[in-house]
Coordinates of C-alpha atoms in Angstrom, one line a residue:
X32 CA -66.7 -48.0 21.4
X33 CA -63.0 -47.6 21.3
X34 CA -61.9 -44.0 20.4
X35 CA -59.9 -44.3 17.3
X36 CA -56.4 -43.8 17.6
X37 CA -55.4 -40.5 15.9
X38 CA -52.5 -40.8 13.7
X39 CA -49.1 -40.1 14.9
X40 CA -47.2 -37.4 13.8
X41 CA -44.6 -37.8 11.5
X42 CA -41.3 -37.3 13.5
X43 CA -39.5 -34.1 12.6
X44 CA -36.9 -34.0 9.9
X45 CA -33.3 -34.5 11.5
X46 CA -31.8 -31.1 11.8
X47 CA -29.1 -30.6 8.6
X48 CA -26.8 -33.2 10.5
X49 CA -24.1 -32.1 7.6
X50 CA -23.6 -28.9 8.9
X51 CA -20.2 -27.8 10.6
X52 CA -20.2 -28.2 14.1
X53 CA -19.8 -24.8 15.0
X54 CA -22.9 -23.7 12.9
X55 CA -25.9 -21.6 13.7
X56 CA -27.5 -21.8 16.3
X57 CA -24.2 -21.9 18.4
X58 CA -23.6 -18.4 20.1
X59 CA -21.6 -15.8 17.8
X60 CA -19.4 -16.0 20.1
X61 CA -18.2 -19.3 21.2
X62 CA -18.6 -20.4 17.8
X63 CA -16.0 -17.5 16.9
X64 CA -13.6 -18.6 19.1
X65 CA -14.0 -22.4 18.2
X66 CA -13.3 -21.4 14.4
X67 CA -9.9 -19.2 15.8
X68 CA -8.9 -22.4 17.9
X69 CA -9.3 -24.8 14.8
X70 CA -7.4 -22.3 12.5
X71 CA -4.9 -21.9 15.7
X72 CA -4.3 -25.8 15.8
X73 CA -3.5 -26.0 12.4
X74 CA -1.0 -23.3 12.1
X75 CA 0.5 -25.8 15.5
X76 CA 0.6 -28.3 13.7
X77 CA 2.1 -27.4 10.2
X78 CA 4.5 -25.3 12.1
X79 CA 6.2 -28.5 13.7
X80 CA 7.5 -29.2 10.4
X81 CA 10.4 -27.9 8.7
X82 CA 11.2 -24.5 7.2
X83 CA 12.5 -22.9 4.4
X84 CA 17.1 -23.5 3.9
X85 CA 16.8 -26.0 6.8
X86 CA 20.1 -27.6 7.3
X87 CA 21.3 -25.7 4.1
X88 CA 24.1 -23.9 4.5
X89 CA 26.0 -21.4 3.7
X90 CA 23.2 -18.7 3.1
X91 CA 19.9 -21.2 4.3
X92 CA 16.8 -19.4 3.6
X93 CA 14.0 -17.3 4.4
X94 CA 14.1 -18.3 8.3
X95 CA 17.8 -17.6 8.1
X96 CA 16.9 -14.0 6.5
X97 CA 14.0 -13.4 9.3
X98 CA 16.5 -14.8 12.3
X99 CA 19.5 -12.4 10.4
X100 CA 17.3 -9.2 10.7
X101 CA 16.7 -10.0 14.0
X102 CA 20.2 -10.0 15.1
X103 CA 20.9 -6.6 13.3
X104 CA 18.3 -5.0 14.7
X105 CA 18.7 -5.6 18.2
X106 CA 22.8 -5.0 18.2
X107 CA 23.1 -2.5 15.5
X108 CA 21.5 1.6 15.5
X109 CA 18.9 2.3 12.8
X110 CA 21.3 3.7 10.7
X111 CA 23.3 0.4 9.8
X112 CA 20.1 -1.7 9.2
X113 CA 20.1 -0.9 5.3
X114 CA 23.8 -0.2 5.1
X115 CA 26.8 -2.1 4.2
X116 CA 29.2 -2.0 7.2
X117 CA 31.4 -4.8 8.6
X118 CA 28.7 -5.9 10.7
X119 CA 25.8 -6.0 8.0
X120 CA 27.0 -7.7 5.1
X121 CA 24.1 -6.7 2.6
X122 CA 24.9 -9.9 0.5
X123 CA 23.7 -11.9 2.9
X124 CA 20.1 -11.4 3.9
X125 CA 20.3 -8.1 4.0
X126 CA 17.2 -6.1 5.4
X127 CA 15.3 -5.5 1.8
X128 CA 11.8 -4.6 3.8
X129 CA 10.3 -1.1 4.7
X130 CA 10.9 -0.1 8.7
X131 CA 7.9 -1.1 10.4
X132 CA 9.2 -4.9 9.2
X133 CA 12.6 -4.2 11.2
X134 CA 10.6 -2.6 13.9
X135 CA 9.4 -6.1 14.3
X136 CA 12.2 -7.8 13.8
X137 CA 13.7 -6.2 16.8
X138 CA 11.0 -6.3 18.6
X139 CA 10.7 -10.6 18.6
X140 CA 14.9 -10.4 18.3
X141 CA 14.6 -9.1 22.4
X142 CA 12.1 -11.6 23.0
X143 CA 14.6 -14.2 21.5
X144 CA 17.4 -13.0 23.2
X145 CA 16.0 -13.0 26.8
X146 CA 15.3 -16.3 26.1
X147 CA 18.4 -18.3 23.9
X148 CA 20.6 -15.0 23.6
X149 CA 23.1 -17.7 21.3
X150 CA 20.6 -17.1 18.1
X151 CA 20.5 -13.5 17.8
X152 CA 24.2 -13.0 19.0
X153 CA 26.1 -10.5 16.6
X154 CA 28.0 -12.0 14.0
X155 CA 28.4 -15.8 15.1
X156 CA 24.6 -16.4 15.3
X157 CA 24.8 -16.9 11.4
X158 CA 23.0 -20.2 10.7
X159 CA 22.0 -20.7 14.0
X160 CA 20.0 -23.6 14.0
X161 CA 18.4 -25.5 17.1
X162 CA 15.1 -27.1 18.5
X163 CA 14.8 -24.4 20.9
X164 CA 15.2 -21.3 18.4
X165 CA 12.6 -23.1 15.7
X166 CA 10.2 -23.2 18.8
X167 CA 10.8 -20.0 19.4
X168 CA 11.1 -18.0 16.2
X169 CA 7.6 -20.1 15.3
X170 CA 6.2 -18.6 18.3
X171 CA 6.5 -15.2 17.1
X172 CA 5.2 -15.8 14.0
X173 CA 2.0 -17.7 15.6
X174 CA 1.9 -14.7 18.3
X175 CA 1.9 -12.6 15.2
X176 CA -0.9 -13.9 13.8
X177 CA -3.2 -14.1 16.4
X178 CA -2.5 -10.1 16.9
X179 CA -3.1 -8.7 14.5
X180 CA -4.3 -11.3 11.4
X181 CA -7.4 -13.1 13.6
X182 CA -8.6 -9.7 14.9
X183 CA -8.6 -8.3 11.2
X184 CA -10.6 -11.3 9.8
X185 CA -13.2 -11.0 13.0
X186 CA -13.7 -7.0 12.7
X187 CA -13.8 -8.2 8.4
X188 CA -16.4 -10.7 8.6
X189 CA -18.7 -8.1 11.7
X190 CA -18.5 -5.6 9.1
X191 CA -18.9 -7.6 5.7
X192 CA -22.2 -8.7 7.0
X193 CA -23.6 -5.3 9.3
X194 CA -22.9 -3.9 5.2
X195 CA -25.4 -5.3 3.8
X196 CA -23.1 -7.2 1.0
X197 CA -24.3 -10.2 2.5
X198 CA -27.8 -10.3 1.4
X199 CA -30.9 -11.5 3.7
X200 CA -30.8 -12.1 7.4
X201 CA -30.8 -16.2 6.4
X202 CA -28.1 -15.6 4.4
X203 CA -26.1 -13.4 7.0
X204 CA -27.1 -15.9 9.8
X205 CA -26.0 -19.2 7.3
X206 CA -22.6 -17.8 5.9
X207 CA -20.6 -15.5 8.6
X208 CA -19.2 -19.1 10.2
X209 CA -18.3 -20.3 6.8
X210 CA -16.3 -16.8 5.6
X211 CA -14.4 -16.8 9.0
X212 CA -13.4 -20.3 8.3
X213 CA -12.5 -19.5 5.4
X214 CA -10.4 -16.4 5.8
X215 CA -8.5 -17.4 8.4
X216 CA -8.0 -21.1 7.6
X217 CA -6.4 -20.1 4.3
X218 CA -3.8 -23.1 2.5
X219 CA -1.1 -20.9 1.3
X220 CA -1.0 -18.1 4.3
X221 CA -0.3 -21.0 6.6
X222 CA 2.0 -23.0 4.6
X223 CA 4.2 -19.4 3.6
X224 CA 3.8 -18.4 7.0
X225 CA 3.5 -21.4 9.1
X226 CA 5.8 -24.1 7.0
X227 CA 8.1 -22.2 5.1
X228 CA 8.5 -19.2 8.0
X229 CA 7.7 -15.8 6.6
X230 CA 5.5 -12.7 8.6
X231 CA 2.7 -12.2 5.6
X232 CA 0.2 -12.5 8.6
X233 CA 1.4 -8.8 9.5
X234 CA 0.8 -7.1 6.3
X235 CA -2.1 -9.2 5.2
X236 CA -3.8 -8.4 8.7
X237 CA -3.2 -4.5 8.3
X238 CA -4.7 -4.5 4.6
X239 CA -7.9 -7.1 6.1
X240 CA -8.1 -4.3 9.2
X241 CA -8.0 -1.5 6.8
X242 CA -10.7 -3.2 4.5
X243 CA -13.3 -4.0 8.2
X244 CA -12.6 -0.1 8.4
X245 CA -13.6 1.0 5.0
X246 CA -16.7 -2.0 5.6
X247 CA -17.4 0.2 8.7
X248 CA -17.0 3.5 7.7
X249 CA -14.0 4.4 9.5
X250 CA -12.0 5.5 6.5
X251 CA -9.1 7.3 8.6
X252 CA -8.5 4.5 10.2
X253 CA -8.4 2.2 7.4
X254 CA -6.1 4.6 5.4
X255 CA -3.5 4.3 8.4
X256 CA -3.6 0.8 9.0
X257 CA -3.0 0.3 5.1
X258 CA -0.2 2.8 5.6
X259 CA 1.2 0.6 8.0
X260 CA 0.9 -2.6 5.9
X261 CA 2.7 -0.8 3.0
X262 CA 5.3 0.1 5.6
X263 CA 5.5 -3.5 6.7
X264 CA 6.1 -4.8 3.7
X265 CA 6.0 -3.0 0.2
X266 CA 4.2 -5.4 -1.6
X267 CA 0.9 -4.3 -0.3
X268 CA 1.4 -1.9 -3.0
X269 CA -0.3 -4.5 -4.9
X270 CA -3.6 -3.4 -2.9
X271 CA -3.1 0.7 -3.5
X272 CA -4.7 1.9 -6.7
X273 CA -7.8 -0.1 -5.1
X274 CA -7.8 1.8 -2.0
X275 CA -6.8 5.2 -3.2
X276 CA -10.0 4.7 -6.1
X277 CA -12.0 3.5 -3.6
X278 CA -11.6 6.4 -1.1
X279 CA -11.4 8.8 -3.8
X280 CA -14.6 8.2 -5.5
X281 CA -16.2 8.5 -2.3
X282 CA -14.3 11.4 -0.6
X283 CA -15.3 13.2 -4.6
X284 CA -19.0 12.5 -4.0
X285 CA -19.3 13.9 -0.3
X286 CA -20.3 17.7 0.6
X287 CA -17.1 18.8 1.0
X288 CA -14.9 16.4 -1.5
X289 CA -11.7 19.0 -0.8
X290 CA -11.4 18.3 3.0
X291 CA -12.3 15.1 3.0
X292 CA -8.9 13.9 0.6
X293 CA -6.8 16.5 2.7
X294 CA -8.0 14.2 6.0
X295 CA -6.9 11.1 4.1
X296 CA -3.7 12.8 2.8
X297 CA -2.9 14.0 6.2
X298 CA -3.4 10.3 8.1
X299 CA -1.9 8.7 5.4
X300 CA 1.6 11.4 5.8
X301 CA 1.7 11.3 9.0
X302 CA 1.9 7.2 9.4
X303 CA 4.7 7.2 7.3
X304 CA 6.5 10.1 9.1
X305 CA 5.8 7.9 12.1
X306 CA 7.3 5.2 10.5
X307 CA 10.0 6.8 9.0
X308 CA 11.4 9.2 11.4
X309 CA 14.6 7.7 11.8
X310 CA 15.5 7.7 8.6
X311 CA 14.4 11.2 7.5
X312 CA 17.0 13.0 9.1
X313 CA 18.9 13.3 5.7
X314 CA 18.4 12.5 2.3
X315 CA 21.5 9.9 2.3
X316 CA 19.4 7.9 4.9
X317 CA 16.0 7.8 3.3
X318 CA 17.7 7.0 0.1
X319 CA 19.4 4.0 2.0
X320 CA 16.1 2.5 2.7
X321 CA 14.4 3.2 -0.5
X322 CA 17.4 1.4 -2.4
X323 CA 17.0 -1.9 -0.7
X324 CA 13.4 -1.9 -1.4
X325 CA 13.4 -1.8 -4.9
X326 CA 16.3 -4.4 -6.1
X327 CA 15.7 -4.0 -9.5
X328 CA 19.0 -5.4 -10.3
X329 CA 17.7 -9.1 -9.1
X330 CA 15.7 -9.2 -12.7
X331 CA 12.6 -8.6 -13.6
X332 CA 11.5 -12.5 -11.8
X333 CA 12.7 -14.9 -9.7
X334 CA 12.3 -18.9 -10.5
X335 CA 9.1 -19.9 -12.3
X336 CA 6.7 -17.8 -10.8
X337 CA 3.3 -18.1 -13.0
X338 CA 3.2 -14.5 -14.2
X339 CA 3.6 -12.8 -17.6
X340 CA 7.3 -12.0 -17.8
X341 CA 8.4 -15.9 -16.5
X342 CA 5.7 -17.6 -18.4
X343 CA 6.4 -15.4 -21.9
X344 CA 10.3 -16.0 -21.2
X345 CA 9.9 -19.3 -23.2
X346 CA 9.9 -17.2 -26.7
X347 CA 10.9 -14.0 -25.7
X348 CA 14.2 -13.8 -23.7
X349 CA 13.3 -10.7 -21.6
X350 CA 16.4 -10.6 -19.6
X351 CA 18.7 -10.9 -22.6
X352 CA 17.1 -8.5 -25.1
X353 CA 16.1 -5.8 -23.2
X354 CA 17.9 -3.6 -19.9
X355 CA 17.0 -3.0 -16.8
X356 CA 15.5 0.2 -17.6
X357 CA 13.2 -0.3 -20.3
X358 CA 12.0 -3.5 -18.3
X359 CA 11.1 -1.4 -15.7
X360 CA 9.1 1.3 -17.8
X361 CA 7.2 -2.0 -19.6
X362 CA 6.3 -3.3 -16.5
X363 CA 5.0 -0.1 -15.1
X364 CA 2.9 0.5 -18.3
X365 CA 1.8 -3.3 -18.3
X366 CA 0.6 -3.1 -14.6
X367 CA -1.1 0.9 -14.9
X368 CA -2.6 -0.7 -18.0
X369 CA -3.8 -4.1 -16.2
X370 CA -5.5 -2.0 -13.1
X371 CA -6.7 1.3 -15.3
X372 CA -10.5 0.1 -15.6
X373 CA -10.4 -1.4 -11.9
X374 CA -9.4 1.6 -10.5
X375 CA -11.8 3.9 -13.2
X376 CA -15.0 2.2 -11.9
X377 CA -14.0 2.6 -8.5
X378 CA -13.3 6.7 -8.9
X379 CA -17.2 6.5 -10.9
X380 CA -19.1 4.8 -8.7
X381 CA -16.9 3.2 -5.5
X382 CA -19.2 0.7 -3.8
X383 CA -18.2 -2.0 -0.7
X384 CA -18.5 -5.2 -3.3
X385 CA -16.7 -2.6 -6.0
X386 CA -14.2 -2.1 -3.9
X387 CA -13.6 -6.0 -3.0
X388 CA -13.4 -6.8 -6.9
X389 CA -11.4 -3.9 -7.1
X390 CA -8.8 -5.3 -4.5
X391 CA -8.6 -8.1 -6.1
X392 CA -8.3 -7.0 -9.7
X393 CA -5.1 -4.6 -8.4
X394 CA -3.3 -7.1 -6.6
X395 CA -3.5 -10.0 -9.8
X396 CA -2.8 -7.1 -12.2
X397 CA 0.8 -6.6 -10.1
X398 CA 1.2 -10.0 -9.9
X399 CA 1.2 -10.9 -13.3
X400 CA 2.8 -7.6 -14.5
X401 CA 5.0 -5.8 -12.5
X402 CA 8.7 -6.1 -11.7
X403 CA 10.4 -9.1 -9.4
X404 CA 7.2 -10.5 -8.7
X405 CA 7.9 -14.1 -6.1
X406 CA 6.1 -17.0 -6.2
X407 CA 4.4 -16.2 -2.4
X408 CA 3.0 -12.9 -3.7
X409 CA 0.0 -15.1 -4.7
X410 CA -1.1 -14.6 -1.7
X411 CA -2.0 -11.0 -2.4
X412 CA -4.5 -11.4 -4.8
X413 CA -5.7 -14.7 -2.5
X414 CA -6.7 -12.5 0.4
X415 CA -9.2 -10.2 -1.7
X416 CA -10.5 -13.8 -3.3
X417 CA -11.1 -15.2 0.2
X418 CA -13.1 -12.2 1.1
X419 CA -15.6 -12.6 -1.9
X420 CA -15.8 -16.5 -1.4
X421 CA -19.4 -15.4 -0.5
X422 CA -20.0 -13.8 -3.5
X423 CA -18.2 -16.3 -5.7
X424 CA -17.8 -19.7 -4.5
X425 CA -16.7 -20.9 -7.0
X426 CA -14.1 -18.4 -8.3
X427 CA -12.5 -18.3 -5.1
X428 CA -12.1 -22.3 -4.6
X429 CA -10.7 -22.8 -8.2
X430 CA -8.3 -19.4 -7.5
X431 CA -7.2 -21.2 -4.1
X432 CA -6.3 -24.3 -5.8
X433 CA -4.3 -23.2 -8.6
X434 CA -2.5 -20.6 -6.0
X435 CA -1.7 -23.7 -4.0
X436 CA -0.5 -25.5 -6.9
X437 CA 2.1 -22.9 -8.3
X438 CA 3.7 -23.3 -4.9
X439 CA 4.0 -26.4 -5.0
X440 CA 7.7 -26.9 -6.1
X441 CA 8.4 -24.9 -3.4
X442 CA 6.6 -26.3 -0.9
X443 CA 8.6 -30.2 -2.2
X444 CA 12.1 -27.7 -2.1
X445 CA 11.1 -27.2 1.6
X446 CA 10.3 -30.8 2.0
X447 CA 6.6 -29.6 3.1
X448 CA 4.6 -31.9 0.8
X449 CA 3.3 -33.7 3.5
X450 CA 1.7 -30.1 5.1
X451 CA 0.4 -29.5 1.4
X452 CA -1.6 -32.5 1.3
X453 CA -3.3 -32.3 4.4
X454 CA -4.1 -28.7 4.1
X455 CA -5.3 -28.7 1.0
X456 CA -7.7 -31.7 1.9
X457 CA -8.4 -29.2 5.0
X458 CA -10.0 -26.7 2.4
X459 CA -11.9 -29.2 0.5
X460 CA -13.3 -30.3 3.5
X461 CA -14.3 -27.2 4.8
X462 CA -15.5 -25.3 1.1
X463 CA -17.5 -28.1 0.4
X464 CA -19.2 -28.5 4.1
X465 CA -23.2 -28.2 4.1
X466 CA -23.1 -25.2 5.7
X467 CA -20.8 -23.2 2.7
X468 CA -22.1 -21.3 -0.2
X469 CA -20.2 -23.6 -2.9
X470 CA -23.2 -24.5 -4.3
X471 CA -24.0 -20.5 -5.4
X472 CA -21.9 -19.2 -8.2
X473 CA -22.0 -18.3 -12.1
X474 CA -23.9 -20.9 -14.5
X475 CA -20.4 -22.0 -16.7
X476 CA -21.1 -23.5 -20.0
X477 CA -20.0 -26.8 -21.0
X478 CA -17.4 -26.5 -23.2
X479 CA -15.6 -23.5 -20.4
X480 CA -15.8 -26.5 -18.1
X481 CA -14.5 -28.9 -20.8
X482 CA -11.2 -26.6 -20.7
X483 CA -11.2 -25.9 -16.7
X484 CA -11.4 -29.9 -16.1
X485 CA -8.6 -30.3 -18.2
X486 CA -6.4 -27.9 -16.4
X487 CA -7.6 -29.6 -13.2
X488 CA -6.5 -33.3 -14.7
X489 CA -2.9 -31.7 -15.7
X490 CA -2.4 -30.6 -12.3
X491 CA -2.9 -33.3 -11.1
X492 CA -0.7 -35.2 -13.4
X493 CA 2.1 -33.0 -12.6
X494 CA 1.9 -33.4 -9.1
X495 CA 2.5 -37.3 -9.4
X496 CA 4.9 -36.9 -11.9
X497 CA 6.9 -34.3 -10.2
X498 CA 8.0 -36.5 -7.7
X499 CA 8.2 -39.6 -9.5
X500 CA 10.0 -38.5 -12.8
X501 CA 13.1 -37.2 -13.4
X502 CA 12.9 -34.4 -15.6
X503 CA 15.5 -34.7 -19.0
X504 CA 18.7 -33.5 -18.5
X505 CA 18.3 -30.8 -21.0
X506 CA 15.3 -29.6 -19.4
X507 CA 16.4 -29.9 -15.9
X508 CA 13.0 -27.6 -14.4
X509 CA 10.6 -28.7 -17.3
X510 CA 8.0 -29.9 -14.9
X511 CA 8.2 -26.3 -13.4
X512 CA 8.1 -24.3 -16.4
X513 CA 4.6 -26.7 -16.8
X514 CA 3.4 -25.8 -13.6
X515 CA 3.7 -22.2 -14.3
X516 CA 2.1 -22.0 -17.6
X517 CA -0.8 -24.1 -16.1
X518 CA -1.2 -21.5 -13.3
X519 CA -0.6 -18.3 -15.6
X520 CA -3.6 -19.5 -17.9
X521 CA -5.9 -19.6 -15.2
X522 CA -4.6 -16.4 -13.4
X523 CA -5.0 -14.4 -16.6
X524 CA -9.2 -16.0 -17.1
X525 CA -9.6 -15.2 -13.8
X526 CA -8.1 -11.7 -14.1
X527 CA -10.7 -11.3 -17.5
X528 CA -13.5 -12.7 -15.1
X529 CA -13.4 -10.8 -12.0
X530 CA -12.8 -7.2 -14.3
X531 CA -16.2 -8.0 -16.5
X532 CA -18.0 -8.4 -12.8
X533 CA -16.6 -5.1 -11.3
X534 CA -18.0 -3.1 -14.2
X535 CA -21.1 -5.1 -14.4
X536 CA -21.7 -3.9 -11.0
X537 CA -23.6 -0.9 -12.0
X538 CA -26.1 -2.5 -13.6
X539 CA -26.7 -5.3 -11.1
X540 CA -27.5 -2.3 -8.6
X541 CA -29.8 -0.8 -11.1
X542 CA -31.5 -4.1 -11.3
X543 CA -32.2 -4.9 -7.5
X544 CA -32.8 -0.7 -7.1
X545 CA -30.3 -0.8 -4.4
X546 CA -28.0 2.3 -2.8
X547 CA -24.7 1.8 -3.6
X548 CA -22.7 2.4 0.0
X549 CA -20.9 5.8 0.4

């Protein structure tokens, strides 16, 4: 009698064939390095486009201003950089960032001029425009990057998930690809950066380094390399009240609270006297300095930039009814005032995630509050919101669009729109990829997402009609001023948002009985 035939197995289930290719199980660190090489080749290839004042003379733009300071740096001593002498004419692109930035400068000016000495030559370099210097001068921003920005977001992403923030193992093990991917495959860093030619890699890589050192309990070392990002560029102010509250609560809540703020104090001093030394020996010279960095005689803003001051402008004429000086003292008050309850949880109860929200909620309060704010500082608040995309998916892919969006006039200024497309059809691709945590995120009632989808539809409305309509004569940057209230509106919900969550932390620890991390 014929033995009957047992039943075959059902054939496994396909493996999850929708996730990225360089997903779990790959090795950590091959699939590292695969991540850095993608996020490499796209910088490459948005970098072969063209940059911000090409071919527009007399004063060109912000490659003109990064070429200029090149020049000074390497020909001139350290006491003309931020003065006005024959050779460093201050009204054009004169040096307006902290020393570390014109430490740089000269730094890739002598790689530049042992290479095509013709575009960093004193005085009749101005404009200097050829195939070879864009190769060149894009080489030292991609050099940049890969430095001191990929590093950061590797040590970040190591320490974000040894914390604890993460969750469980399966949730460490799922998500570390997709934050790396994330963070360093960011739209508007590589279009500022990349396209329209600035160094934000530099700063934004200090701040990410000094945030993987708070993560790892290194707090010396992330209070210098945050001093250095605020001597690179001053705008990582933006990310100090987070910091110092951070730091502070926890240094108040140690055994010996006293020494442990002196050791900060002292790091953080003797950075800047590192930095500074060439300047501090007079008053005349530090002063120098310290003037160009604050040009509070440029206005409170600068184009349509989607914060408070530009967006109110409409009905209250800022510029016209009040001075300089009570615009500076209603800004100040405006941005403590923004920040204040960020920065008061933190000194209460300073936790890792805290401290993320609190990065965040410091950097949007300066951007839509304090004085000459640019459209690019976006990506300030962007970098903190990229570093929660774990925590909130969905808060962090809607932030990312609308930051994309209020650059968008700039980006069609610089003839980029082509680099905006396919970089923002990058991200989709890669926030909404199987192995992504867009799914996770706050339950938002209907009639919120009535409202947000409507903001959505405008934008995209304006995009088309931006570059097929001709705005009335009258109203010669109406489509702008639309833009900008668009993006303001969902700044400020998003501001509202991520302050309720930092002081609902507390209570969510409570909940799951959990330690907060000192």
């Amino acid at each position: 009698m014929a033995k009957p035939k047992k039943p075959r197995a059902p054939a496994p289930d396909p493996p999850a064939a929708a996730h990225l290719p360089w997903h779990p199980p790959a090795p950590p660190v091959s699939t590292a390095a695969l991540i850095s090489l993608a996020a490499l080749l796209v910088r490459v290839l948005v970098s072969v486009g063209p940059y911000s004042g090409q071919g527009v003379a007399p004063k060109f733009g912000d490659y003109e201003a990064q070429r200029h300071w090149m020049e000074l740096t390497l020909h001139l001593p350290s006491s003309d950089w931020y003065r006005n002498t024959s050779d460093n004419d201050l009204a054009y692109w004169g040096l307006d960032y902290p020393p570390l930035s014109a430490y740089q400068s000269r730094l890739h000016a002598i790689l530049l001029n042992a290479s095509l000495p013709d575009a960093v030559a004193l005085r009749s370099s101005r404009g200097f425009e050829s195939p070879e210097s864009k190769l060149l001068m894009r080489w030292t921003v991609m050099s940049s990057d890969l430095l001191v920005f990929f590093p950061a977001a590797l040590w970040f992403v190591w320490a974000y998930f040894k914390s604890g923030v993460s969750g469980t193992g399966e949730e460490r093990s799922a998500g570390w690809t997709w934050l790396l991917a994330i963070c360093l495959i960011n739209p508007c860093l590589v279009l500022i950066d990349h396209g329209h030619f600035q160094y934000n890699c530099i700063s934004l890589g200090l701040t990410l380094g000094a945030i993987a050192g708070v993560f790892s309990r290194h707090e010396l070392v992330a209070a210098a390399l945050f001093s250095l990002s605020m001597n690179h560029k001053q705008m990582s102010l933006y990310f100090a009240p987070a910091f110092f509250g951070h730091l502070l609560g926890k240094s108040i809540k140690r055994k010996y609270p006293i020494v442990e703020v002196m050791k900060l104090g002292l790091v953080v001093l003797g950075t800047f006297a590192l930095v500074w030394w060439p300047f501090l020996h007079s008053y005349e010279a530090a002063m120098q300095v310290i003037s160009r960095l604050a040009p509070f005689e440029r206005g409170i803003y600068e184009d349509y930039v989607a914060n408070f001051w530009c967006s109110t402008s409409v009905l209250i004429k800022w510029k016209k009814l009040f001075a300089i000086k009570p615009l500076k003292l209603m800004s100040l008050s405006a941005t403590i005032f923004a920040f204040l309850p960020s920065f008061v949880q933190q000194v209460r109860s300073p936790s890792n995630l805290g401290f993320l929200y609190s990065l965040l909620n410091s950097s949007i309060s300066f951007y839509l509050f304090s004085y000459q704010v640019h459209e690019k500082s976006i990506l300030l608040p962007l970098l903190p919101a990229s570093l929660l995309a774990l925590q909130e998916p969905q808060l962090y892919g809607w932030f990312m669009y609308f930051a994309l969006f209020s650059m968008y006039p700039l980006m069609c200024r610089d003839h980029l729109l082509l680099q905006y497309i396919a970089v923002l059809g990058l991200f989709v691709l890669i926030y909404y990829s199987p192995g992504g945590s867009h799914k996770k995120g706050a339950n938002i009632p209907s009639g919120a997402k009535a409202v947000l989808s409507l903001a959505l539809l405008c934008s995209f409305l304006l995009q088309v009609i931006y570059l097929q309509i001709e705005p009335p004569k009258r109203y010669p940057f109406l489509f702008d001023a639309l833009i900008m209230f668009i993006c303001f509106s969902q700044f400020v919900i998003l501001a509202l948002y991520t302050n309720y969550k930092q002081w609902m932390l507390d209570t969510y620890y409570r909940s799951i009985g959990r330690k907060k991390d000192l």
